[in-house]
């Protein structure tokens, strides 16, 4: 029988949180190549853990300086290790940090961490929560597997330990506190004017440029905010393009994304964690798969009419982005339906549910 954990959406979920949880250790990396998404969704989990009185240690082999500063500002203890990510030496150093901090749970987030890595952690007596997006590994030995995506299902994890628990689907979407603090009520104008572009913390393939060119080519009267993260190496080029319209603003490494997302009538976004933030805030989105794991997420969002999916970024032209955008600008009814479905899909209490489960499993 599949061990898929489900929760009813009750306000009593938070009552499950223990008063004094043990320390939680996170093993995740960030870089211009892999972006910041793994670390940022773990930060959402960390903030709930902190709110219950616990401490957080984040072990990193690679990081983006601005992101590392953000973690420290949020009260997370950052520990750097000198090992190839995902290697046995990496596992040994992470174990040493976990044992030193007396952590009983270690959260592992990243595609570099193969089953052998997780087995090493478990052999050291550590309970493991593994964050996954697409069921890519041939076996899942972790104590708990979390896949917050709309495409998640138990068949993706049929090769796992008999004791492995599964936390699957949008009930477990990890949202940071700044998004939960925003009101979900919003205006839905007859004609959309405000467009947001965001392609993650690094955007190594410069998909932002395609989206910005689409806006520059349109004849619609639009305001635009183009978000670039700290790991984005294309900022100068994008600034030159944005400067062609006085209604366009390039926003560099914002400390709080939530009000920027809420400002938008429509967003053009990668199909990663930002897609769930947009859904929670009720922002209709045009999504692009920026990595292989985002393909199924984008398709799932489109099937549920939460977003318009444009598929794989390399096959995409500015004209296609422009066409999708124009399909929403004057279609208030569809934008309203997308907004309502998104907010129904993501209630914002996923991190609470995950922390409650971990602490009740000690």
Short mmCIF file of C-alpha atoms in Angstrom, two decimals:
data_model
loop_
_atom_site.label_atom_id
_atom_site.label_comp_id
_atom_site.label_asym_id
_atom_site.label_seq_id
_atom_site.Cartn_x
_atom_site.Cartn_y
_atom_site.Cartn_z
CA UNK A 1 0.00 0.00 0.00
CA UNK A 2 1.31 3.46 -0.90
CA UNK A 3 2.26 5.51 2.13
CA UNK A 4 1.08 8.90 0.92
CA UNK A 5 0.42 11.34 3.74
CA UNK A 6 -2.64 13.57 3.42
CA UNK A 7 -3.88 16.42 5.60
CA UNK A 8 -7.24 18.10 5.81
CA UNK A 9 -6.96 21.85 5.52
CA UNK A 10 -7.82 22.60 9.13
CA UNK A 11 -6.63 25.56 11.16
CA UNK A 12 -5.70 23.01 13.80
CA UNK A 13 -2.72 21.86 11.71
CA UNK A 14 -0.48 24.31 13.56
CA UNK A 15 -1.42 22.67 16.88
CA UNK A 16 0.71 19.73 15.81
CA UNK A 17 3.91 21.76 16.05
CA UNK A 18 6.11 20.87 18.98
CA UNK A 19 7.16 23.62 21.38
CA UNK A 20 10.90 22.92 21.34
CA UNK A 21 11.94 20.99 18.24
CA UNK A 22 15.49 19.76 17.76
CA UNK A 23 17.77 21.52 15.31
CA UNK A 24 17.03 21.16 11.60
CA UNK A 25 19.97 20.92 9.18
CA UNK A 26 19.56 21.80 5.51
CA UNK A 27 21.91 20.62 2.76
CA UNK A 28 21.36 22.67 -0.39
CA UNK A 29 23.44 24.75 -2.81
CA UNK A 30 22.98 27.81 -5.01
CA UNK A 31 25.01 29.10 -7.95
CA UNK A 32 24.53 30.98 -11.23
CA UNK A 33 24.26 27.58 -12.94
CA UNK A 34 21.70 25.90 -10.68
CA UNK A 35 19.98 29.04 -9.41
CA UNK A 36 18.68 29.78 -5.94
CA UNK A 37 15.42 27.83 -5.92
CA UNK A 38 16.57 24.87 -3.82
CA UNK A 39 17.80 27.11 -1.04
CA UNK A 40 14.85 29.50 -1.14
CA UNK A 41 12.20 26.84 -0.73
CA UNK A 42 14.20 25.34 2.13
CA UNK A 43 14.18 28.81 3.69
CA UNK A 44 10.37 28.65 3.74
CA UNK A 45 10.62 25.43 5.74
CA UNK A 46 13.29 26.95 7.98
CA UNK A 47 11.14 29.96 8.91
CA UNK A 48 8.31 27.76 10.18
CA UNK A 49 10.80 25.64 12.11
CA UNK A 50 12.20 28.81 13.68
CA UNK A 51 8.71 29.97 14.59
CA UNK A 52 8.30 26.86 16.73
CA UNK A 53 11.46 27.75 18.69
CA UNK A 54 14.06 25.77 16.75
CA UNK A 55 17.34 26.67 15.09
CA UNK A 56 18.54 26.10 11.54
CA UNK A 57 21.92 25.21 10.07
CA UNK A 58 22.35 25.37 6.28
CA UNK A 59 25.35 23.46 4.90
CA UNK A 60 26.52 24.69 1.49
CA UNK A 61 29.32 23.72 -0.89
CA UNK A 62 28.32 26.45 -3.36
CA UNK A 63 26.45 29.67 -2.76
CA UNK A 64 25.61 33.10 -4.12
CA UNK A 65 26.94 35.79 -1.79
CA UNK A 66 23.71 37.82 -1.71
CA UNK A 67 21.72 34.67 -0.95
CA UNK A 68 24.14 33.69 1.80
CA UNK A 69 23.70 37.16 3.31
CA UNK A 70 19.93 36.68 3.16
CA UNK A 71 20.17 33.41 5.08
CA UNK A 72 22.29 34.99 7.79
CA UNK A 73 19.86 37.91 8.02
CA UNK A 74 17.04 35.39 8.49
CA UNK A 75 18.82 33.82 11.45
CA UNK A 76 20.12 30.76 9.62
CA UNK A 77 23.60 29.50 10.57
CA UNK A 78 25.51 28.97 7.30
CA UNK A 79 28.29 26.37 7.25
CA UNK A 80 30.53 26.02 4.19
CA UNK A 81 32.05 22.69 3.23
CA UNK A 82 34.92 21.98 0.86
CA UNK A 83 33.79 19.00 -1.17
CA UNK A 84 32.40 18.24 -4.60
CA UNK A 85 28.60 18.55 -4.26
CA UNK A 86 27.00 15.14 -3.91
CA UNK A 87 30.27 13.30 -3.31
CA UNK A 88 31.04 10.94 -0.44
CA UNK A 89 33.28 13.63 1.04
CA UNK A 90 30.30 16.00 0.89
CA UNK A 91 28.16 13.47 2.76
CA UNK A 92 30.85 12.97 5.40
CA UNK A 93 31.19 16.69 6.03
CA UNK A 94 27.42 17.16 6.18
CA UNK A 95 27.19 14.27 8.66
CA UNK A 96 29.91 15.83 10.80
CA UNK A 97 28.03 19.14 10.91
CA UNK A 98 24.76 17.38 11.71
CA UNK A 99 26.26 15.38 14.54
CA UNK A 100 28.06 18.43 15.90
CA UNK A 101 24.79 20.38 15.92
CA UNK A 102 22.84 17.37 17.27
CA UNK A 103 20.40 17.49 14.41
CA UNK A 104 18.08 14.52 14.01
CA UNK A 105 16.51 15.65 10.73
CA UNK A 106 18.51 16.68 7.68
CA UNK A 107 16.74 18.22 4.68
CA UNK A 108 18.41 17.46 1.34
CA UNK A 109 17.44 19.50 -1.72
CA UNK A 110 19.21 19.21 -5.07
CA UNK A 111 19.64 16.91 -8.06
CA UNK A 112 23.28 16.21 -7.22
CA UNK A 113 22.32 14.14 -4.19
CA UNK A 114 21.92 10.59 -5.49
CA UNK A 115 20.57 7.65 -3.44
CA UNK A 116 24.08 6.72 -2.23
CA UNK A 117 24.38 10.16 -0.63
CA UNK A 118 21.13 9.74 1.27
CA UNK A 119 22.09 6.21 2.37
CA UNK A 120 25.28 7.64 3.90
CA UNK A 121 23.25 10.11 5.94
CA UNK A 122 20.88 7.42 7.16
CA UNK A 123 23.76 5.09 8.05
CA UNK A 124 24.98 7.84 10.40
CA UNK A 125 21.64 7.78 12.22
CA UNK A 126 20.19 10.90 10.61
CA UNK A 127 16.57 11.12 9.59
CA UNK A 128 16.31 12.46 6.06
CA UNK A 129 13.75 14.56 4.22
CA UNK A 130 14.50 14.58 0.49
CA UNK A 131 12.97 17.32 -1.70
CA UNK A 132 12.30 16.14 -5.23
CA UNK A 133 10.54 17.41 -8.33
CA UNK A 134 10.37 14.68 -10.96
CA UNK A 135 11.15 11.18 -9.66
CA UNK A 136 14.42 11.06 -11.59
CA UNK A 137 16.29 8.61 -9.35
CA UNK A 138 16.03 4.83 -9.58
CA UNK A 139 15.54 4.51 -5.82
CA UNK A 140 14.51 6.73 -2.92
CA UNK A 141 15.96 5.62 0.44
CA UNK A 142 15.02 8.78 2.42
CA UNK A 143 12.72 8.62 5.42
CA UNK A 144 10.46 11.20 3.78
CA UNK A 145 10.18 12.38 0.17
CA UNK A 146 8.55 15.75 -0.47
CA UNK A 147 7.35 16.73 -3.93
CA UNK A 148 5.19 19.86 -3.80
CA UNK A 149 4.35 19.92 -7.47
CA UNK A 150 1.01 19.44 -9.15
CA UNK A 151 2.44 16.57 -11.19
CA UNK A 152 3.56 14.55 -8.13
CA UNK A 153 2.18 11.03 -7.70
CA UNK A 154 3.17 7.90 -5.81
CA UNK A 155 4.09 5.98 -8.99
CA UNK A 156 7.09 8.30 -9.36
CA UNK A 157 8.44 6.79 -6.13
CA UNK A 158 7.45 3.14 -6.39
CA UNK A 159 11.14 2.23 -5.92
CA UNK A 160 11.68 3.29 -2.32
CA UNK A 161 12.17 1.86 1.15
CA UNK A 162 9.10 0.26 2.67
CA UNK A 163 9.24 2.81 5.49
CA UNK A 164 9.59 5.87 3.23
CA UNK A 165 6.74 8.33 3.61
CA UNK A 166 5.53 10.55 0.76
CA UNK A 167 4.36 14.16 1.05
CA UNK A 168 2.97 14.90 -2.40
CA UNK A 169 1.15 17.74 -4.09
CA UNK A 170 0.24 21.36 -3.61
CA UNK A 171 -0.85 20.90 0.02
CA UNK A 172 2.89 20.94 0.69
CA UNK A 173 3.95 23.96 -1.36
CA UNK A 174 6.65 25.79 0.61
CA UNK A 175 5.98 29.54 0.72
CA UNK A 176 8.13 32.03 2.60
CA UNK A 177 6.51 34.33 5.20
CA UNK A 178 6.65 37.44 2.99
CA UNK A 179 4.14 35.83 0.60
CA UNK A 180 1.84 34.73 3.39
CA UNK A 181 1.84 38.31 4.70
CA UNK A 182 0.41 39.65 1.44
CA UNK A 183 -3.35 39.93 1.06
CA UNK A 184 -4.80 37.57 -1.52
CA UNK A 185 -7.55 40.03 -2.46
CA UNK A 186 -6.74 41.78 -5.72
CA UNK A 187 -8.19 43.91 -8.48
CA UNK A 188 -8.77 42.23 -11.80
CA UNK A 189 -9.01 44.96 -14.44
CA UNK A 190 -10.87 44.48 -17.69
CA UNK A 191 -7.61 45.06 -19.53
CA UNK A 192 -4.34 43.94 -17.97
CA UNK A 193 -1.63 46.61 -17.92
CA UNK A 194 0.96 45.51 -15.38
CA UNK A 195 3.31 42.72 -16.48
CA UNK A 196 6.03 41.13 -14.41
CA UNK A 197 8.94 39.10 -15.82
CA UNK A 198 10.86 36.79 -13.50
CA UNK A 199 13.06 33.85 -14.47
CA UNK A 200 14.68 32.91 -11.19
CA UNK A 201 17.80 33.90 -9.34
CA UNK A 202 20.29 33.34 -12.15
CA UNK A 203 18.65 32.64 -15.56
CA UNK A 204 21.83 31.27 -17.21
CA UNK A 205 20.13 30.99 -20.62
CA UNK A 206 18.87 34.59 -20.51
CA UNK A 207 15.24 33.71 -21.10
CA UNK A 208 14.43 37.08 -19.54
CA UNK A 209 15.73 38.71 -22.71
CA UNK A 210 13.17 36.84 -24.86
CA UNK A 211 10.34 37.90 -22.58
CA UNK A 212 11.53 41.51 -22.52
CA UNK A 213 11.80 41.59 -26.32
CA UNK A 214 8.21 40.32 -26.49
CA UNK A 215 7.08 43.29 -24.39
CA UNK A 216 9.11 45.73 -26.46
CA UNK A 217 7.48 44.43 -29.64
CA UNK A 218 3.91 44.75 -28.40
CA UNK A 219 1.77 47.77 -29.19
CA UNK A 220 -0.24 47.37 -26.01
CA UNK A 221 0.22 50.05 -23.36
CA UNK A 222 1.98 48.17 -20.61
CA UNK A 223 3.89 48.82 -17.44
CA UNK A 224 6.57 46.23 -16.79
CA UNK A 225 8.83 45.19 -13.98
CA UNK A 226 11.67 42.88 -14.94
CA UNK A 227 13.18 41.03 -11.98
CA UNK A 228 16.79 39.83 -12.11
CA UNK A 229 18.39 37.88 -9.28
CA UNK A 230 21.82 38.19 -7.73
CA UNK A 231 23.19 35.37 -9.89
CA UNK A 232 22.05 36.91 -13.19
CA UNK A 233 25.07 37.74 -15.39
CA UNK A 234 23.00 39.49 -18.09
CA UNK A 235 21.97 42.52 -16.07
CA UNK A 236 23.77 45.17 -18.17
CA UNK A 237 22.24 43.93 -21.43
CA UNK A 238 18.79 43.73 -19.87
CA UNK A 239 19.14 47.23 -18.45
CA UNK A 240 19.82 48.63 -21.94
CA UNK A 241 16.68 46.93 -23.25
CA UNK A 242 14.50 48.02 -20.33
CA UNK A 243 15.64 51.62 -20.75
CA UNK A 244 13.91 51.73 -24.17
CA UNK A 245 10.56 52.22 -22.42
CA UNK A 246 10.10 54.62 -19.54
CA UNK A 247 7.24 52.41 -18.30
CA UNK A 248 9.68 49.51 -17.86
CA UNK A 249 11.75 49.02 -14.71
CA UNK A 250 14.58 46.54 -14.16
CA UNK A 251 14.54 45.47 -10.50
CA UNK A 252 17.81 43.93 -9.32
CA UNK A 253 17.93 41.34 -6.54
CA UNK A 254 14.90 42.56 -4.56
CA UNK A 255 14.87 41.69 -0.88
CA UNK A 256 11.13 40.97 -0.96
CA UNK A 257 9.53 39.50 -4.06
CA UNK A 258 6.01 39.28 -2.66
CA UNK A 259 4.76 42.85 -3.31
CA UNK A 260 6.34 42.80 -6.77
CA UNK A 261 4.44 39.66 -7.70
CA UNK A 262 1.21 40.94 -6.22
CA UNK A 263 1.56 44.19 -8.22
CA UNK A 264 1.25 42.33 -11.53
CA UNK A 265 -1.89 41.71 -13.57
CA UNK A 266 0.01 39.01 -15.50
CA UNK A 267 3.39 37.38 -14.92
CA UNK A 268 5.82 35.75 -17.34
CA UNK A 269 7.75 33.30 -15.21
CA UNK A 270 9.79 30.16 -14.98
CA UNK A 271 7.79 27.11 -13.92
CA UNK A 272 9.67 26.64 -10.66
CA UNK A 273 8.86 27.82 -7.15
CA UNK A 274 7.74 31.23 -8.37
CA UNK A 275 4.80 29.59 -10.15
CA UNK A 276 3.39 28.53 -6.76
CA UNK A 277 3.95 31.98 -5.29
CA UNK A 278 2.03 33.50 -8.19
CA UNK A 279 -0.77 30.95 -7.79
CA UNK A 280 -1.13 31.75 -4.08
CA UNK A 281 -1.34 35.48 -4.84
CA UNK A 282 -3.83 34.89 -7.67
CA UNK A 283 -1.61 36.24 -10.45
CA UNK A 284 -2.35 34.67 -13.88
CA UNK A 285 0.90 33.50 -15.42
CA UNK A 286 2.57 32.52 -18.66
CA UNK A 287 5.16 29.93 -17.62
CA UNK A 288 8.29 28.63 -19.29
CA UNK A 289 10.19 25.43 -18.45
CA UNK A 290 13.70 26.60 -17.60
CA UNK A 291 14.97 23.16 -16.55
CA UNK A 292 13.99 19.59 -17.28
CA UNK A 293 12.15 19.14 -13.99
CA UNK A 294 9.94 22.13 -14.81
CA UNK A 295 8.49 20.56 -17.96
CA UNK A 296 5.90 18.47 -16.12
CA UNK A 297 5.17 21.30 -13.69
CA UNK A 298 4.40 23.66 -16.56
CA UNK A 299 2.19 21.05 -18.22
CA UNK A 300 0.35 20.38 -14.95
CA UNK A 301 -0.32 24.07 -14.39
CA UNK A 302 -1.70 24.34 -17.91
CA UNK A 303 -3.90 21.24 -17.54
CA UNK A 304 -5.45 22.81 -14.47
CA UNK A 305 -5.77 26.19 -16.22
CA UNK A 306 -3.71 27.90 -13.54
CA UNK A 307 -1.19 29.15 -16.11
CA UNK A 308 -0.46 29.16 -19.83
CA UNK A 309 2.50 26.90 -20.58
CA UNK A 310 4.92 27.76 -23.38
CA UNK A 311 7.01 24.64 -22.86
CA UNK A 312 10.77 24.35 -23.16
CA UNK A 313 12.63 27.68 -23.16
CA UNK A 314 15.07 26.82 -25.97
CA UNK A 315 12.21 26.34 -28.44
CA UNK A 316 10.60 29.64 -27.58
CA UNK A 317 10.58 32.91 -29.52
CA UNK A 318 9.64 36.42 -28.34
CA UNK A 319 6.71 36.31 -30.77
CA UNK A 320 5.28 33.21 -29.05
CA UNK A 321 5.55 34.89 -25.67
CA UNK A 322 3.84 37.97 -27.09
CA UNK A 323 1.00 35.88 -28.52
CA UNK A 324 0.38 34.18 -25.18
CA UNK A 325 0.43 37.52 -23.39
CA UNK A 326 -2.09 39.05 -25.78
CA UNK A 327 -4.33 36.04 -25.24
CA UNK A 328 -4.71 37.15 -21.63
CA UNK A 329 -4.52 40.95 -21.70
CA UNK A 330 -8.13 41.52 -22.81
CA UNK A 331 -9.58 38.26 -21.49
CA UNK A 332 -10.69 39.27 -18.02
CA UNK A 333 -12.90 36.19 -17.60
CA UNK A 334 -10.03 33.78 -18.19
CA UNK A 335 -7.65 35.72 -15.96
CA UNK A 336 -10.24 35.63 -13.18
CA UNK A 337 -10.69 31.87 -13.56
CA UNK A 338 -6.91 31.30 -13.52
CA UNK A 339 -6.57 33.45 -10.42
CA UNK A 340 -9.30 31.61 -8.52
CA UNK A 341 -7.94 28.18 -9.46
CA UNK A 342 -4.44 29.14 -8.38
CA UNK A 343 -5.57 30.35 -4.97
CA UNK A 344 -7.65 27.23 -4.48
CA UNK A 345 -4.66 25.07 -5.38
CA UNK A 346 -2.18 26.72 -2.99
CA UNK A 347 -3.48 27.67 0.45
CA UNK A 348 -0.10 28.78 1.84
CA UNK A 349 0.10 26.31 4.73
CA UNK A 350 2.38 23.73 3.15
CA UNK A 351 5.45 24.50 5.26
CA UNK A 352 3.37 24.23 8.43
CA UNK A 353 2.18 20.78 7.39
CA UNK A 354 5.70 19.56 6.61
CA UNK A 355 7.16 20.84 9.89
CA UNK A 356 4.23 19.35 11.82
CA UNK A 357 4.88 15.98 10.18
CA UNK A 358 8.62 16.07 10.90
CA UNK A 359 8.19 17.04 14.52
CA UNK A 360 5.47 14.47 15.15
CA UNK A 361 7.78 11.81 13.68
CA UNK A 362 10.58 12.37 16.20
#
